[in-house]
Short mmCIF file of C-alpha atoms in Angstrom, two decimals:
data_model
loop_
_atom_site.label_atom_id
_atom_site.label_comp_id
_atom_site.label_asym_id
_atom_site.label_seq_id
_atom_site.Cartn_x
_atom_site.Cartn_y
_atom_site.Cartn_z
CA UNK A 1 3.94 20.93 5.57
CA UNK A 2 5.60 18.30 3.23
CA UNK A 3 9.01 17.26 4.66
CA UNK A 4 12.05 17.69 2.53
CA UNK A 5 13.41 14.31 3.40
CA UNK A 6 12.30 10.92 4.48
CA UNK A 7 15.74 9.98 5.52
CA UNK A 8 16.14 6.72 3.58
CA UNK A 9 12.87 5.11 4.59
CA UNK A 10 11.65 2.35 2.40
CA UNK A 11 8.40 2.42 0.46
CA UNK A 12 6.84 -0.82 -0.79
CA UNK A 13 4.77 -0.56 -4.03
CA UNK A 14 2.68 -3.70 -4.92
CA UNK A 15 2.34 -3.98 -8.66
CA UNK A 16 1.11 -6.46 -11.30
CA UNK A 17 0.20 -6.29 -14.88
CA UNK A 18 -2.32 -3.62 -15.90
CA UNK A 19 -0.35 -1.03 -13.87
CA UNK A 20 -0.53 2.64 -14.84
CA UNK A 21 2.90 3.81 -15.96
CA UNK A 22 2.35 7.47 -14.85
CA UNK A 23 1.42 6.45 -11.39
CA UNK A 24 4.50 4.17 -10.91
CA UNK A 25 6.71 6.85 -12.28
CA UNK A 26 5.30 9.43 -9.83
CA UNK A 27 6.16 7.22 -6.89
CA UNK A 28 9.71 6.61 -8.15
CA UNK A 29 10.32 10.31 -8.85
CA UNK A 30 8.65 11.89 -5.85
CA UNK A 31 9.87 9.50 -3.17
CA UNK A 32 13.44 9.52 -4.62
CA UNK A 33 13.39 13.37 -4.32
CA UNK A 34 12.45 12.80 -0.68
CA UNK A 35 15.38 10.62 -0.18
CA UNK A 36 13.18 7.57 0.31
CA UNK A 37 13.86 4.14 -1.28
CA UNK A 38 11.12 2.66 -3.64
CA UNK A 39 10.79 -1.08 -3.75
CA UNK A 40 8.51 -2.41 -6.56
CA UNK A 41 7.32 -5.88 -5.47
CA UNK A 42 4.95 -8.51 -6.54
CA UNK A 43 4.41 -12.25 -6.56
CA UNK A 44 7.22 -13.69 -8.61
CA UNK A 45 6.25 -17.41 -8.66
CA UNK A 46 9.72 -18.55 -7.79
CA UNK A 47 11.30 -16.61 -10.56
CA UNK A 48 14.23 -14.11 -10.07
CA UNK A 49 12.37 -11.53 -12.06
CA UNK A 50 8.99 -11.05 -13.70
CA UNK A 51 8.01 -8.54 -16.39
CA UNK A 52 4.66 -6.88 -15.98
CA UNK A 53 2.70 -4.99 -18.69
CA UNK A 54 0.89 -1.71 -18.41
CA UNK A 55 -2.79 -1.02 -19.00
CA UNK A 56 -3.86 -0.35 -22.59
CA UNK A 57 -7.03 1.76 -21.75
CA UNK A 58 -5.40 4.92 -22.52
CA UNK A 59 -4.54 4.00 -26.01
CA UNK A 60 -0.81 4.47 -25.40
CA UNK A 61 1.85 1.92 -26.19
CA UNK A 62 2.06 -0.83 -23.75
CA UNK A 63 4.95 -0.40 -21.33
CA UNK A 64 6.71 -2.83 -19.14
CA UNK A 65 8.48 -2.95 -15.70
CA UNK A 66 10.76 -5.75 -14.42
CA UNK A 67 10.25 -6.55 -10.75
CA UNK A 68 12.78 -8.64 -8.80
CA UNK A 69 11.38 -8.40 -5.25
CA UNK A 70 8.87 -10.95 -4.10
CA UNK A 71 6.83 -9.63 -1.23
CA UNK A 72 6.90 -13.15 0.35
CA UNK A 73 10.54 -12.82 0.95
CA UNK A 74 10.52 -9.39 2.73
CA UNK A 75 9.56 -8.26 6.29
CA UNK A 76 6.71 -5.85 5.83
CA UNK A 77 7.72 -4.18 9.16
CA UNK A 78 10.87 -2.92 7.43
CA UNK A 79 8.78 -0.48 5.40
CA UNK A 80 7.40 3.03 6.34
CA UNK A 81 4.65 2.53 3.79
CA UNK A 82 3.00 -0.12 1.66
CA UNK A 83 1.10 1.21 -1.38
CA UNK A 84 -1.29 -0.90 -3.41
CA UNK A 85 -0.99 0.48 -6.96
CA UNK A 86 -4.07 1.50 -8.97
CA UNK A 87 -6.14 -0.07 -11.78
CA UNK A 88 -6.56 -3.83 -11.89
CA UNK A 89 -3.26 -4.82 -10.22
CA UNK A 90 -5.08 -5.53 -6.89
CA UNK A 91 -7.45 -7.96 -8.66
CA UNK A 92 -4.67 -9.87 -10.17
CA UNK A 93 -2.87 -10.02 -6.87
CA UNK A 94 -5.91 -11.40 -5.15
CA UNK A 95 -5.32 -14.76 -6.97
CA UNK A 96 -5.18 -17.86 -4.78
CA UNK A 97 -4.82 -21.63 -5.28
CA UNK A 98 -7.26 -23.91 -3.61
CA UNK A 99 -5.48 -26.81 -1.83
CA UNK A 100 -5.03 -29.68 -4.23
CA UNK A 101 -8.03 -32.01 -4.17
CA UNK A 102 -10.29 -29.51 -2.40
CA UNK A 103 -13.10 -27.47 -3.92
CA UNK A 104 -12.98 -23.76 -3.82
CA UNK A 105 -14.67 -22.12 -0.75
CA UNK A 106 -15.28 -18.64 0.48
CA UNK A 107 -12.64 -18.70 3.18
CA UNK A 108 -9.83 -19.35 0.77
CA UNK A 109 -10.18 -15.88 -0.79
CA UNK A 110 -8.36 -14.64 2.39
CA UNK A 111 -5.34 -16.88 1.71
CA UNK A 112 -3.90 -14.92 -1.35
CA UNK A 113 -0.32 -14.17 -0.48
CA UNK A 114 -0.69 -10.48 -1.48
CA UNK A 115 -3.83 -10.16 0.60
CA UNK A 116 -2.04 -11.62 3.64
CA UNK A 117 0.93 -9.29 3.14
CA UNK A 118 -1.32 -6.22 2.99
CA UNK A 119 -3.19 -7.54 6.05
CA UNK A 120 0.11 -7.82 7.98
CA UNK A 121 0.79 -4.13 7.07
CA UNK A 122 -2.70 -3.18 8.31
CA UNK A 123 -1.89 -4.81 11.60
CA UNK A 124 0.97 -2.42 12.23
CA UNK A 125 -0.24 1.29 12.82
CA UNK A 126 3.36 2.49 12.31
CA UNK A 127 3.17 1.47 8.66
CA UNK A 128 1.26 3.85 6.36
CA UNK A 129 -0.99 1.92 4.04
CA UNK A 130 -1.91 3.47 0.73
CA UNK A 131 -4.54 2.43 -1.83
CA UNK A 132 -5.27 4.46 -4.97
CA UNK A 133 -8.25 4.10 -7.32
CA UNK A 134 -9.03 0.37 -7.35
CA UNK A 135 -6.34 -0.51 -4.86
CA UNK A 136 -8.79 -1.22 -1.92
CA UNK A 137 -9.79 -4.35 -3.80
CA UNK A 138 -6.82 -5.90 -2.03
CA UNK A 139 -8.66 -5.74 1.31
CA UNK A 140 -12.15 -6.88 0.34
CA UNK A 141 -11.24 -10.67 1.00
CA UNK A 142 -10.85 -9.53 4.63
CA UNK A 143 -13.69 -7.06 5.10
CA UNK A 144 -13.25 -6.60 8.81
CA UNK A 145 -10.05 -4.76 8.00
CA UNK A 146 -12.05 -2.08 6.03
CA UNK A 147 -15.01 -1.95 8.43
CA UNK A 148 -15.55 1.52 9.80
CA UNK A 149 -12.52 3.07 7.96
CA UNK A 150 -13.00 6.27 6.11
CA UNK A 151 -11.85 5.87 2.56
CA UNK A 152 -12.33 7.22 -1.03
CA UNK A 153 -12.09 5.18 -4.22
CA UNK A 154 -13.06 4.93 -7.80
CA UNK A 155 -16.68 4.65 -8.38
CA UNK A 156 -16.18 1.14 -9.89
CA UNK A 157 -14.94 -0.19 -6.63
CA UNK A 158 -17.55 1.69 -4.51
CA UNK A 159 -20.16 -1.12 -4.14
CA UNK A 160 -17.51 -3.56 -2.99
CA UNK A 161 -16.06 -1.14 -0.51
CA UNK A 162 -19.44 -0.34 1.00
CA UNK A 163 -20.24 -4.07 1.23
CA UNK A 164 -17.04 -4.49 3.20
CA UNK A 165 -18.24 -1.95 5.72
CA UNK A 166 -15.98 0.96 4.86
CA UNK A 167 -17.24 4.53 5.20
CA UNK A 168 -17.12 6.22 1.73
CA UNK A 169 -15.95 9.83 2.30
CA UNK A 170 -15.75 12.56 -0.27
CA UNK A 171 -12.83 15.06 -0.35
CA UNK A 172 -12.16 18.13 -2.40
CA UNK A 173 -8.53 16.87 -2.93
CA UNK A 174 -9.67 13.36 -3.90
CA UNK A 175 -7.59 12.05 -1.01
CA UNK A 176 -8.82 10.80 2.41
CA UNK A 177 -6.53 10.19 5.38
CA UNK A 178 -7.82 7.89 8.06
CA UNK A 179 -4.95 7.57 10.46
CA UNK A 180 -2.57 5.04 8.97
CA UNK A 181 -4.79 4.34 5.91
CA UNK A 182 -4.67 6.74 3.01
CA UNK A 183 -6.79 6.36 -0.02
CA UNK A 184 -7.15 8.29 -3.29
CA UNK A 185 -9.96 8.40 -5.85
CA UNK A 186 -7.99 7.80 -9.09
CA UNK A 187 -4.67 8.08 -10.89
CA UNK A 188 -5.24 11.80 -11.27
CA UNK A 189 -4.79 12.26 -7.50
CA UNK A 190 -1.49 10.57 -7.33
CA UNK A 191 0.47 13.79 -6.37
CA UNK A 192 -1.74 14.75 -3.33
CA UNK A 193 -1.80 11.06 -2.46
CA UNK A 194 1.96 10.99 -2.29
CA UNK A 195 1.94 14.12 -0.22
CA UNK A 196 -0.52 12.71 2.26
CA UNK A 197 1.48 9.51 2.63
CA UNK A 198 4.67 11.59 3.10
CA UNK A 199 3.14 13.77 5.73
CA UNK A 200 1.83 10.72 7.70
CA UNK A 201 5.17 9.04 7.57
CA UNK A 202 6.71 12.20 9.04
CA UNK A 203 4.14 12.39 11.74
CA UNK A 204 4.87 8.79 12.86
CA UNK A 205 8.61 9.58 12.81
CA UNK A 206 8.17 12.75 14.90
CA UNK A 207 6.02 10.87 17.41
CA UNK A 208 8.49 8.01 17.67
CA UNK A 209 11.36 10.38 18.16
CA UNK A 210 9.46 12.22 20.99
CA UNK A 211 8.74 8.94 22.66
CA UNK A 212 12.38 7.83 22.39
CA UNK A 213 13.62 10.98 23.93
CA UNK A 214 11.22 10.81 26.80
CA UNK A 215 11.74 7.24 27.80
CA UNK A 216 15.29 7.64 29.24
CA UNK A 217 14.07 10.53 31.35
CA UNK A 218 11.29 8.51 32.85
CA UNK A 219 13.50 5.61 33.58
CA UNK A 220 16.09 7.86 35.27
CA UNK A 221 13.29 9.39 37.45
CA UNK A 222 12.06 5.97 38.41
CA UNK A 223 15.51 4.81 39.42
CA UNK A 224 16.04 7.89 41.56
CA UNK A 225 12.57 7.31 43.24
CA UNK A 226 13.55 3.74 44.03
CA UNK A 227 16.98 4.65 45.38
#
């Protein structure tokens, strides 16, 4: 059952140029209806704001979004969910700079700030991670984070995901839930993708609340036993 409210929880959406407008609008609309706060964020290159441009594959007029949150300046643990947006945004965010005077080597692919940010989210099971369509490309520089995880993705990404050790899983809804990692096949699955993320956030909140209410009882019992 989809909860009616997320109680002001914060949702991070990683974006870049070549984003899909309908996808971003769906996040803003649906999470707002659920009383959550959506933060669009990206790498801003020391600018106060950066304007990103939408994809042009659909033949529609190019659209823009202005982003003023740099993910390097936030604590990922403040967020209930971190979502890597679809299309080629993840490829653009994997950009890294080799140290000055050093040649490029394979280990440096792991140093992209966006890759590191998403990896920090992966390290916290209380943060729901979402990746739609091509979004899992954000994790392929650190394949051990994908190894053994059940996922779905767009066919264009499939070879890379399999090579990273993920377990490709089909789904009638086009969405696969593997604990704190939720994936969707394409932009067309954005609605059930949002629903799945919302449900998982709620499950974590319920579990946390149950744990919180039980801890004082256990402590009191222990104190009585000791006395």
